[in-house]
Tab-separated table of C-alpha atoms in Angstrom:
chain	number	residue	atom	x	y	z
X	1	UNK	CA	52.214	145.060	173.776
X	2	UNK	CA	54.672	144.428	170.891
X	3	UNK	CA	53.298	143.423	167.646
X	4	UNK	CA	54.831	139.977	167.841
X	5	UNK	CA	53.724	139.518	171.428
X	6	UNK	CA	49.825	140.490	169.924
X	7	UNK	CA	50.279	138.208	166.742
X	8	UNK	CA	51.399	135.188	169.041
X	9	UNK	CA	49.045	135.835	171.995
X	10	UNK	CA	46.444	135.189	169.201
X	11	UNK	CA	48.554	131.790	168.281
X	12	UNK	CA	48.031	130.024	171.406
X	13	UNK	CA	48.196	126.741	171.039
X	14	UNK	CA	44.765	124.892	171.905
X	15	UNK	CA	45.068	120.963	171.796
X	16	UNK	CA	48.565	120.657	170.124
X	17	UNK	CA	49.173	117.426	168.313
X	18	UNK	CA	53.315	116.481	169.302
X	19	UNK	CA	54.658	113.230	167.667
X	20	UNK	CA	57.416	111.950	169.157
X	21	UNK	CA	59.549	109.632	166.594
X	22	UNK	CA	61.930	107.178	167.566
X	23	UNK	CA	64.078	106.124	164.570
X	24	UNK	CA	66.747	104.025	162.837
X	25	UNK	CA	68.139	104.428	159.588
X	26	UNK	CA	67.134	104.658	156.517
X	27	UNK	CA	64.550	106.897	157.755
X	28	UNK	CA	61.367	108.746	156.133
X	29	UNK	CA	58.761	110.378	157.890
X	30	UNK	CA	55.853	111.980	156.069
X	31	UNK	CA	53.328	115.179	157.938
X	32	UNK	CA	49.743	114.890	156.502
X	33	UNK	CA	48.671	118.276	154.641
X	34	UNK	CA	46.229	120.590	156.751
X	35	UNK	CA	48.690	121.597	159.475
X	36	UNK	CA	49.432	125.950	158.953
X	37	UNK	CA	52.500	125.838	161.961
X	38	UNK	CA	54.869	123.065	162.817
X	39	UNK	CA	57.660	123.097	165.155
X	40	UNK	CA	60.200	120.123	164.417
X	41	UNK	CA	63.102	119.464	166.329
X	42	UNK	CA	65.744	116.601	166.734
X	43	UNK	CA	66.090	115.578	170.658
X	44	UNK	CA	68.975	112.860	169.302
X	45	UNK	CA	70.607	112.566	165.724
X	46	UNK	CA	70.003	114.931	162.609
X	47	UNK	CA	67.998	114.904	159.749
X	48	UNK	CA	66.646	116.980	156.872
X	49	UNK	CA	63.328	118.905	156.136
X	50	UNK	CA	61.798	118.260	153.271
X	51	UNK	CA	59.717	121.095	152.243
X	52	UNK	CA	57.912	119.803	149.447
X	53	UNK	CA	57.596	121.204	145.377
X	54	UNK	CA	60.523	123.242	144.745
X	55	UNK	CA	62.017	123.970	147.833
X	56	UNK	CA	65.125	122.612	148.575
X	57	UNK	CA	65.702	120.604	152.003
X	58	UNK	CA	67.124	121.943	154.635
X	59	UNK	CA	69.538	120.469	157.511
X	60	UNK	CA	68.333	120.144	161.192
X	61	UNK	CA	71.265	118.736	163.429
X	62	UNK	CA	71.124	117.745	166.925
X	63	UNK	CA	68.992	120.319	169.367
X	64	UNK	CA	67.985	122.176	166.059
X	65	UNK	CA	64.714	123.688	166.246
X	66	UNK	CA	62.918	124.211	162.617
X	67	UNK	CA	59.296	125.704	162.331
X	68	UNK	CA	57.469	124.896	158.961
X	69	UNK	CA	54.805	126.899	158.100
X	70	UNK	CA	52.016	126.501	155.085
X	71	UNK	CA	49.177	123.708	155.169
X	72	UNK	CA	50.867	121.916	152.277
X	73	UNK	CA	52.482	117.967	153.186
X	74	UNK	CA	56.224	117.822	154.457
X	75	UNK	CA	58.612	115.213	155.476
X	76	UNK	CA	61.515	114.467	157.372
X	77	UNK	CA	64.297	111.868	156.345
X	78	UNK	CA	67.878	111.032	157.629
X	79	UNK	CA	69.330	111.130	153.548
X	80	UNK	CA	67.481	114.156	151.528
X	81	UNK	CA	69.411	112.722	148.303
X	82	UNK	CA	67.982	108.866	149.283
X	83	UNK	CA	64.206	109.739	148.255
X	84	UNK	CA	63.409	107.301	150.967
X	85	UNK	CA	59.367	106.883	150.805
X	86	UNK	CA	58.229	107.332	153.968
X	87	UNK	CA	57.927	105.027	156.580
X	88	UNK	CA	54.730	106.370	157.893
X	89	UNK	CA	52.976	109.849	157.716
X	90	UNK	CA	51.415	111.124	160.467
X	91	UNK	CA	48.323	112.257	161.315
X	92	UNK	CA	46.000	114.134	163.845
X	93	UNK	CA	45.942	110.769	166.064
X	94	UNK	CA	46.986	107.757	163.846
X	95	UNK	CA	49.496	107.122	161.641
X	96	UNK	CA	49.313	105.461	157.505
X	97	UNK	CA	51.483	104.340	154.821
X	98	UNK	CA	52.438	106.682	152.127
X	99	UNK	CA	49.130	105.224	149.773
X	100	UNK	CA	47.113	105.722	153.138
X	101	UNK	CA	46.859	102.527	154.650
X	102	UNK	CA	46.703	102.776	158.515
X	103	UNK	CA	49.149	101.356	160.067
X	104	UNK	CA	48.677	102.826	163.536
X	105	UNK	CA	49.112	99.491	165.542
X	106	UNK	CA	52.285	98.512	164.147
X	107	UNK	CA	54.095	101.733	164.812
X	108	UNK	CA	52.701	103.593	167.560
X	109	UNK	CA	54.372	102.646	170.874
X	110	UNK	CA	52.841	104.603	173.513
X	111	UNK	CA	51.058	107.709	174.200
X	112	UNK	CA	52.273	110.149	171.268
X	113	UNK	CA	55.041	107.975	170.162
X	114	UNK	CA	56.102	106.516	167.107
X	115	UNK	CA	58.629	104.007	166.104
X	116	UNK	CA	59.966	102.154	162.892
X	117	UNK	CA	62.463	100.809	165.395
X	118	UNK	CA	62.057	100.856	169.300
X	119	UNK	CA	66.023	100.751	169.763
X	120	UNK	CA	66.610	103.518	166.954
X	121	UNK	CA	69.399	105.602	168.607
X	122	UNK	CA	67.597	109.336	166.254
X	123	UNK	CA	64.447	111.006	167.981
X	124	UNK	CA	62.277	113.120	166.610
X	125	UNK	CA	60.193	115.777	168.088
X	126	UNK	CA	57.018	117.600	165.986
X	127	UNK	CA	54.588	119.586	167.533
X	128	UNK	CA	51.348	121.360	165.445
X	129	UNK	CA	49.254	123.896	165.567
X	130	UNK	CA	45.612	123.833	164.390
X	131	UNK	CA	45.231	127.717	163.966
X	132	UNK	CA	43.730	130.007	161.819
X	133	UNK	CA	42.721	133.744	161.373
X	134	UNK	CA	43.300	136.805	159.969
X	135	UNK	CA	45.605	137.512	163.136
X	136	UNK	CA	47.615	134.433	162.790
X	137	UNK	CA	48.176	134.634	159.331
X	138	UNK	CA	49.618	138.179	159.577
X	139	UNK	CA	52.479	136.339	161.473
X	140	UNK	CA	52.524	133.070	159.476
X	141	UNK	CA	52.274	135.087	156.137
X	142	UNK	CA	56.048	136.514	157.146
X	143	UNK	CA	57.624	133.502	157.819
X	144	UNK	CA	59.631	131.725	155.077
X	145	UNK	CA	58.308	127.917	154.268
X	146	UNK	CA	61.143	126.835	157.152
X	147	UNK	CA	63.126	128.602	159.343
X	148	UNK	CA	66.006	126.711	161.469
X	149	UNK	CA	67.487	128.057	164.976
X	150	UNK	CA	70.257	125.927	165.780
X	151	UNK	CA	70.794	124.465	169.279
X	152	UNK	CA	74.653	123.942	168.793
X	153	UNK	CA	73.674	119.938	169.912
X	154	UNK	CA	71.793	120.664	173.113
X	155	UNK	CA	68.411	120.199	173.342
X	156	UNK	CA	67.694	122.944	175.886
X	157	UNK	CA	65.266	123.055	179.310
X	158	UNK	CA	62.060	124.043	176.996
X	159	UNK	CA	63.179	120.828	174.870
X	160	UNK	CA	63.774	118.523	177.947
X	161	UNK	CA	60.826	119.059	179.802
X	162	UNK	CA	58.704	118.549	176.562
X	163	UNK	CA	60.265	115.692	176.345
X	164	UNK	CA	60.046	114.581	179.761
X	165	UNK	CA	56.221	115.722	179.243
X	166	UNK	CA	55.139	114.355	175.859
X	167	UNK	CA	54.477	110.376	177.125
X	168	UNK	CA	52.314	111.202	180.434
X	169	UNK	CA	48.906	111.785	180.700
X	170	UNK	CA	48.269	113.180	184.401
X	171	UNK	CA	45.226	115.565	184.565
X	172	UNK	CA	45.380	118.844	182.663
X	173	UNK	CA	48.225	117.145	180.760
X	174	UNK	CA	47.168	118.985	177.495
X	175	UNK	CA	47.204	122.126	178.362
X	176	UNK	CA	50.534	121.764	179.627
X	177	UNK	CA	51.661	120.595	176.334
X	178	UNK	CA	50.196	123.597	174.355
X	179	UNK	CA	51.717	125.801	177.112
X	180	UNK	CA	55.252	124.247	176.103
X	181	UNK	CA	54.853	124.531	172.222
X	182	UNK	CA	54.078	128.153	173.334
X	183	UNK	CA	56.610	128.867	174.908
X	184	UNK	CA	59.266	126.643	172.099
X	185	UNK	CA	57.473	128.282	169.658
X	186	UNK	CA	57.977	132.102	171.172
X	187	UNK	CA	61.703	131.242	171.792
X	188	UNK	CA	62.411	129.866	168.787
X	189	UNK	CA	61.031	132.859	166.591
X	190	UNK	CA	62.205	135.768	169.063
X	191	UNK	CA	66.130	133.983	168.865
X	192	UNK	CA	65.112	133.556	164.752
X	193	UNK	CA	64.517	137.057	164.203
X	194	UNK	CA	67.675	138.244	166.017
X	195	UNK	CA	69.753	136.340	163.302
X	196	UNK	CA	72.445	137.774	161.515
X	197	UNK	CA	71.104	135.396	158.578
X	198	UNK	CA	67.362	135.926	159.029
X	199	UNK	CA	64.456	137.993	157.250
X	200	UNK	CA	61.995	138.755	159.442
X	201	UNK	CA	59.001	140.362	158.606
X	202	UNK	CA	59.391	144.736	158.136
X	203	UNK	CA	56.960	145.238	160.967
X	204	UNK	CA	59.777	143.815	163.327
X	205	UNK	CA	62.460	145.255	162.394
X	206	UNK	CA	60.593	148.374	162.824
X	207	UNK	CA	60.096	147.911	166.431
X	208	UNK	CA	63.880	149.430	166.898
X	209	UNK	CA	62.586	152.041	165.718
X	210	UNK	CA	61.900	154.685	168.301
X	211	UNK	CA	59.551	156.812	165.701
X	212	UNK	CA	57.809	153.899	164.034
X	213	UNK	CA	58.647	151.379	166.520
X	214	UNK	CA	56.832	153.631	169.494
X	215	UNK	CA	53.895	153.641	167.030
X	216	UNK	CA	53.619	150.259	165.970
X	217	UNK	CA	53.762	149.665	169.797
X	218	UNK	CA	50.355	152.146	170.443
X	219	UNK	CA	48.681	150.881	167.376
X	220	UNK	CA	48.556	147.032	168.880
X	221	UNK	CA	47.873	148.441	172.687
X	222	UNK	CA	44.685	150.742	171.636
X	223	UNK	CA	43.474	149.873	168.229
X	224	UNK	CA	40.458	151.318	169.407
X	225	UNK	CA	41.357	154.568	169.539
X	226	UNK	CA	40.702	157.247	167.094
X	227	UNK	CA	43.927	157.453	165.832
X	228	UNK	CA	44.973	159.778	162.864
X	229	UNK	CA	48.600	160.369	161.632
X	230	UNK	CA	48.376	163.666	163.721
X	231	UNK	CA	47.450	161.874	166.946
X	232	UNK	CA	50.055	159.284	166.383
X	233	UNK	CA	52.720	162.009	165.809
X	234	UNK	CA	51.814	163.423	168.566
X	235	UNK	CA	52.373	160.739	170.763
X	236	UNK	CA	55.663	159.736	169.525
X	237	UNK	CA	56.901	162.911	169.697
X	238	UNK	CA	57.537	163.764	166.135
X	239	UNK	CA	55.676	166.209	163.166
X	240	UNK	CA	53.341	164.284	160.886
X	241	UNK	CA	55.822	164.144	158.373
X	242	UNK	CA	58.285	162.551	160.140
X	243	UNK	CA	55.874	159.424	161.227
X	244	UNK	CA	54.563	158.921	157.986
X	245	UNK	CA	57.792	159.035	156.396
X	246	UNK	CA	59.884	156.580	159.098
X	247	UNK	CA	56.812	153.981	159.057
X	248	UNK	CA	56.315	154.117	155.920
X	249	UNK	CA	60.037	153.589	154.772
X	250	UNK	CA	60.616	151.020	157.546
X	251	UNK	CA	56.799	149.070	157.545
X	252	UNK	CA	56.274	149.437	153.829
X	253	UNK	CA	52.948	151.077	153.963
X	254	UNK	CA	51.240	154.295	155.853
X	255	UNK	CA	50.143	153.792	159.361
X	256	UNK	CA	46.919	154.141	158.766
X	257	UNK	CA	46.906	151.543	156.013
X	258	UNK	CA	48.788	149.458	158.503
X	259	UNK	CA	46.168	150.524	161.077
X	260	UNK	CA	43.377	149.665	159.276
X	261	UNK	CA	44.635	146.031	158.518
X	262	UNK	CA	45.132	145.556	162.127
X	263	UNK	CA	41.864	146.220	163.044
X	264	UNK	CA	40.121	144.468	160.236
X	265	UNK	CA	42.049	141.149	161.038
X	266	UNK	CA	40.607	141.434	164.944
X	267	UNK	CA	37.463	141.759	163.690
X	268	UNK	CA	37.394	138.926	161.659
X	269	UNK	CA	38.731	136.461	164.623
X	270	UNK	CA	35.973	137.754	166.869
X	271	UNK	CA	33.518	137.471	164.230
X	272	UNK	CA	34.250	133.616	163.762
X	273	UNK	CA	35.241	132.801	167.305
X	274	UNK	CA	32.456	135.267	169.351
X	275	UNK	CA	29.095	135.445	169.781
X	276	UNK	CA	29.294	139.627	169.801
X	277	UNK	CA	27.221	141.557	167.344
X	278	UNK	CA	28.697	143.679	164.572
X	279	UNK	CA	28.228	146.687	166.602
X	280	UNK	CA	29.956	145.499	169.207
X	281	UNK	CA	33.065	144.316	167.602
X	282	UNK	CA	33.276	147.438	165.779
X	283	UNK	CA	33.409	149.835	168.697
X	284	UNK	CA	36.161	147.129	170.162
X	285	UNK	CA	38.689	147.660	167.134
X	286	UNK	CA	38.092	151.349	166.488
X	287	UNK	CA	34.594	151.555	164.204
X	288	UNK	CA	32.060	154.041	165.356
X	289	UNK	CA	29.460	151.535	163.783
X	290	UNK	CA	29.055	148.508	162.348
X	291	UNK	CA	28.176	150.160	159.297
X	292	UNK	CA	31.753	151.729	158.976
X	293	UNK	CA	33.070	148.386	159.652
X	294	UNK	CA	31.250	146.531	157.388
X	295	UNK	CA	32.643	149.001	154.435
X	296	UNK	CA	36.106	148.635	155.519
X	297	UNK	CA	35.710	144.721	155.375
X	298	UNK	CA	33.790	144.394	152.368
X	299	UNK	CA	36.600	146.586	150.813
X	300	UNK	CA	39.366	144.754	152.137
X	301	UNK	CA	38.114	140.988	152.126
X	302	UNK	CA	35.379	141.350	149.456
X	303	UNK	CA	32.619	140.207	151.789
X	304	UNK	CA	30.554	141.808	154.804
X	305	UNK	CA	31.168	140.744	158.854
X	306	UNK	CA	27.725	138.706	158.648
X	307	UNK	CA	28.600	136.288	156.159
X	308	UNK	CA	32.288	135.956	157.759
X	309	UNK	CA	30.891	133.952	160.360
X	310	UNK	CA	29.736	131.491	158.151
X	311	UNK	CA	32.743	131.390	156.231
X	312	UNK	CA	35.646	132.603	158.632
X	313	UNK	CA	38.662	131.623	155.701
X	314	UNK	CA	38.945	134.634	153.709
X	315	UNK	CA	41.809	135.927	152.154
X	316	UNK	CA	42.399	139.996	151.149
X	317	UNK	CA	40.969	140.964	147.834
X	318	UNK	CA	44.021	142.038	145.663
């Protein structure tokens, strides 16, 4: 497994909250704070993202599919030069004015639709993830504040059947939905990062790599093995100069730096979202105790793997 195929197996969507906007100008639509992964896209029309503080906003045309990442509030308007306050701003399950009054009833037409005009000729597609982790965050962490793949004014099959999707409510009808952001999501970032204009993170562009790529590759397969820059040489085929040299020119740190974040961010997602005992989880990421894990995490996150799982939102010390 690839390292983006491990950092989005581990962003599974689970209960996502889509929005489906139907609109006619002049248009504002504000996204509550609290949300770390968006997907926005326009089925009809165009738009703009606003990002928020000093980022400037950025054009989303017909088919165009835009993640936003970052818990911070965002809208989306038809005029970014209008300053139009928004309409509404949604939230998990209702929608308010822009001081916070709820205003649910007058604009919510159906099941996970919206309207500030049922005829409006623009519609608007969101979709949000409720995610969080040291796993995640390794991929959300290399993502700019919005990234735009555009669609070239088709919405796509992925896009369709959403669409065709979002207003039912059959049985097992939300878990189809998070299957679909899954899969938009995946699509949309895989077709990002091949972009002339993009900047994916260094860890992907790695992955062409056969030296570095190959052990990138290993590292996410078996991080329970007892890998050492020898070991990992060895099985890409290369002296231990070589490896540490091409990984660290090409990741921007050594592999076992790299390794030892990789396993430190699994344990703390299976220390908040498991039952297992340290022990456990340390012989599952590549500790030979849960002593030796506890002094890697302590380092690293400036606490020890009991008291993560009382308070799973930590960030690396430094």
């Amino acid at each position: 497994m690839d390292p983006l195929a491990s950092l989005l197996y581990e962003v599974r969507s689970e209960g996502a909250l889509f929005s489906k906007n139907i609109l006619a100008p002049p248009w504002s639509i504000g996204f509550a704070d609290g949300t770390p992964l968006a997907v926005v896209t326009m089925l009809r029309g165009s738009g703009w993202i606003v990002p928020g503080g000093d980022a400037a906003p950025v054009a989303l045309g017909p088919g165009d599919v835009a993640v936003v990442t970052g818990k911070e509030p965002f809208s989306v308007t038809d005029d970014a030069s209008a300053s139009t306050e928004p309409f509404y701003v949604v939230h998990p399950g209702y929608c308010t004015t822009a001081d916070g009054e709820d205003i649910s009833e007058d604009v919510i037409l159906g099941l996970r639709t919206c309207a500030n005009a049922p005829g409006g000729t623009t519609v608007l597609l969101t979709g949000s993830y409720q995610v969080d982790g040291r796993v995640s965050a390794r991929l959300i962490d290399g993502l700019p504040r919005v990234l735009v793949v555009p669609r070239e004014g088709t919405a796509g099959p992925i896009l369709e059947l959403t669409d065709s999707e979002i207003s039912r409510d059959d049985p097992g009808q939300q878990a189809v939905l998070d299957r679909l952001l899954d899969l938009l999501l995946l699509s949309t970032l895989r077709e990002w990062f091949s972009r002339p204009e993009a900047d994916p993170p260094a860890w992907y562009r790695a992955l062409a790599d056969p030296v570095a790529g190959r052990a990138l590759r290993l590292i996410h397969d078996r991080p329970a093995r007892p890998w050492t820059v020898t070991t990992l040489a060895e099985a890409t085929g290369v002296s231990r100069a070589t490896l540490a040299r091409r990984f660290g020119d090409l990741v921007g740190e050594p592999p076992m730096t790299y390794l030892t974040g990789w396993r430190l961010a699994l344990a703390a997602d299976l220390l908040a979202r498991t039952d297992a005992t340290v022990e456990s989880i340390a012989r599952q990421v590549g500790y030979r105790s849960a002593f030796g894990l506890s002094v890697a995490f302590k380092r690293v996150y400036g606490t020890r793997p009991t008291d993560h799982r009382s308070t799973p939102a930590v960030s690396p010390v430094g």
